Short mmCIF file of C-alpha atoms in Angstrom, two decimals:
data_model
loop_
_atom_site.label_atom_id
_atom_site.label_comp_id
_atom_site.label_asym_id
_atom_site.label_seq_id
_atom_site.Cartn_x
_atom_site.Cartn_y
_atom_site.Cartn_z
CA MET A 263 -21.17 40.05 3.56
CA LYS A 264 -21.08 36.35 2.64
CA LEU A 265 -17.54 36.70 1.28
CA ARG A 266 -16.39 38.25 4.57
CA ALA A 267 -17.80 35.30 6.50
CA ILE A 268 -16.03 32.85 4.22
CA ILE A 269 -12.72 34.69 4.55
CA ALA A 270 -13.12 34.91 8.33
CA GLY A 271 -13.80 31.17 8.46
CA LEU A 272 -10.71 30.38 6.40
CA VAL A 273 -8.51 32.62 8.54
CA ALA A 274 -9.89 31.03 11.71
CA SER A 275 -9.28 27.52 10.42
CA VAL A 276 -5.67 28.35 9.52
CA PHE A 277 -5.14 29.96 12.92
CA LEU A 278 -6.70 27.06 14.83
CA SER A 279 -4.80 24.40 12.90
CA GLY A 280 -1.44 25.96 13.77
CA ALA A 281 1.08 27.38 11.37
CA ASN A 282 3.03 24.15 11.06
CA GLY A 283 0.05 21.78 10.82
CA GLU A 284 0.57 20.16 14.23
CA ALA A 285 -3.17 19.93 14.86
CA GLN A 286 -3.61 17.95 11.66
CA ALA A 287 -0.83 15.56 12.62
CA GLU A 288 -2.78 14.64 15.76
CA GLY A 289 -5.90 13.69 13.82
CA PRO A 290 -6.78 10.21 12.58
CA TRP A 291 -4.31 8.51 10.28
CA ARG A 292 -5.20 8.84 6.61
CA ALA A 293 -3.96 6.41 3.99
CA HIS A 294 -2.45 8.08 0.94
CA GLU A 295 0.22 7.47 -1.66
CA GLU A 296 3.02 8.87 0.50
CA ASN A 297 2.39 6.68 3.55
CA THR A 298 0.84 3.47 2.22
CA ARG A 299 3.06 0.85 0.67
CA GLY A 300 1.53 -0.38 -2.56
CA TRP A 301 -0.97 2.51 -2.85
CA MET A 302 -0.77 2.44 -6.65
CA LEU A 303 -1.50 -1.28 -6.64
CA MET A 304 -4.72 -0.97 -4.63
CA SER A 305 -8.20 -0.21 -5.90
CA PRO A 306 -10.02 2.78 -4.37
CA GLY A 307 -12.14 0.34 -2.36
CA GLU A 308 -9.06 -1.46 -1.06
CA ARG A 309 -7.56 1.86 0.02
CA ILE A 310 -10.65 2.73 2.05
CA GLU A 311 -10.80 -0.77 3.53
CA HIS A 312 -7.08 -0.61 4.44
CA GLN A 313 -7.44 2.77 6.15
CA THR A 314 -10.52 1.59 8.06
CA LYS A 315 -8.74 -1.59 9.17
CA ILE A 316 -5.61 0.25 10.36
CA ARG A 317 -7.74 2.72 12.32
CA SER A 318 -9.69 -0.11 13.97
CA PHE A 319 -6.76 -1.74 15.76
CA LYS A 320 -6.39 -1.30 19.52
CA ASP A 321 -3.41 -3.64 19.94
CA TYR A 322 0.05 -3.09 18.42
CA ASP A 323 0.74 -6.79 17.75
CA ASP A 324 -2.52 -7.25 15.84
CA CYS A 325 -1.93 -4.06 13.85
CA HIS A 326 1.66 -4.99 13.07
CA ALA A 327 0.68 -8.50 11.93
CA TYR A 328 -1.89 -6.98 9.55
CA GLN A 329 0.67 -4.45 8.31
CA VAL A 330 3.24 -7.17 7.58
CA ALA A 331 0.62 -9.21 5.68
CA HIS A 332 -0.42 -6.11 3.72
CA HIS A 333 3.19 -5.33 2.81
CA ARG A 334 3.71 -8.94 1.69
CA LEU A 335 0.60 -8.78 -0.53
CA MET A 336 1.69 -5.46 -2.06
CA GLN A 337 5.18 -6.88 -2.67
CA GLU A 338 3.65 -9.85 -4.51
CA ARG A 339 1.52 -7.55 -6.65
CA ALA A 340 4.52 -5.35 -7.42
CA GLU A 341 6.68 -8.31 -8.43
CA GLY A 342 3.87 -9.57 -10.66
CA ARG A 343 3.97 -6.24 -12.51
CA GLY A 344 7.75 -5.94 -12.54
CA LEU A 345 7.77 -3.07 -10.03
CA LYS A 346 9.88 -2.44 -6.95
CA LEU A 347 8.29 -0.97 -3.84
CA PRO A 348 10.20 1.33 -1.51
CA GLU A 349 11.56 -0.44 1.55
CA THR A 350 11.33 2.53 3.88
CA GLY A 351 8.36 3.90 5.72
CA ARG A 352 7.08 4.55 9.18
CA ASP A 353 5.23 2.03 11.28
CA VAL A 354 1.72 3.47 11.61
CA CYS A 355 1.03 0.90 14.34
CA LEU A 356 3.54 2.54 16.71
CA ARG A 357 0.82 5.00 17.73
CA LEU A 358 -0.76 2.14 19.63
CA LEU A 359 2.22 1.68 21.94
CA SER A 360 1.48 5.02 23.59
CA SER A 361 -2.28 4.41 23.62
CA PRO A 362 -3.99 3.76 26.97
CA ASP A 363 -5.76 0.85 25.28
CA HIS A 364 -2.46 -0.91 24.51
CA ARG A 365 -2.02 -4.19 26.32
CA ASN A 366 1.36 -5.87 26.87
#
């Protein structure tokens, strides 16, 4: 009986999240190695702090200024270790431009 409940819960969660993961895309931004420049150069604590900071912004300009400073710091760390960071990536702060809290 317990196994049936677990299976039913898993099926329901897959159904509710949508086949293509759209529901997950609408959730809070999560920092990870595929979307955070310099991920491998950050400590676990810095990763958590970075994610918390990015999530806290209500204004695009403030968020973007932090993002530029973060990228600069990660670039310095990479150069110090003889590494090259990817230049591409999406601007996680763009979500704020469509936010009702955004101020021009």
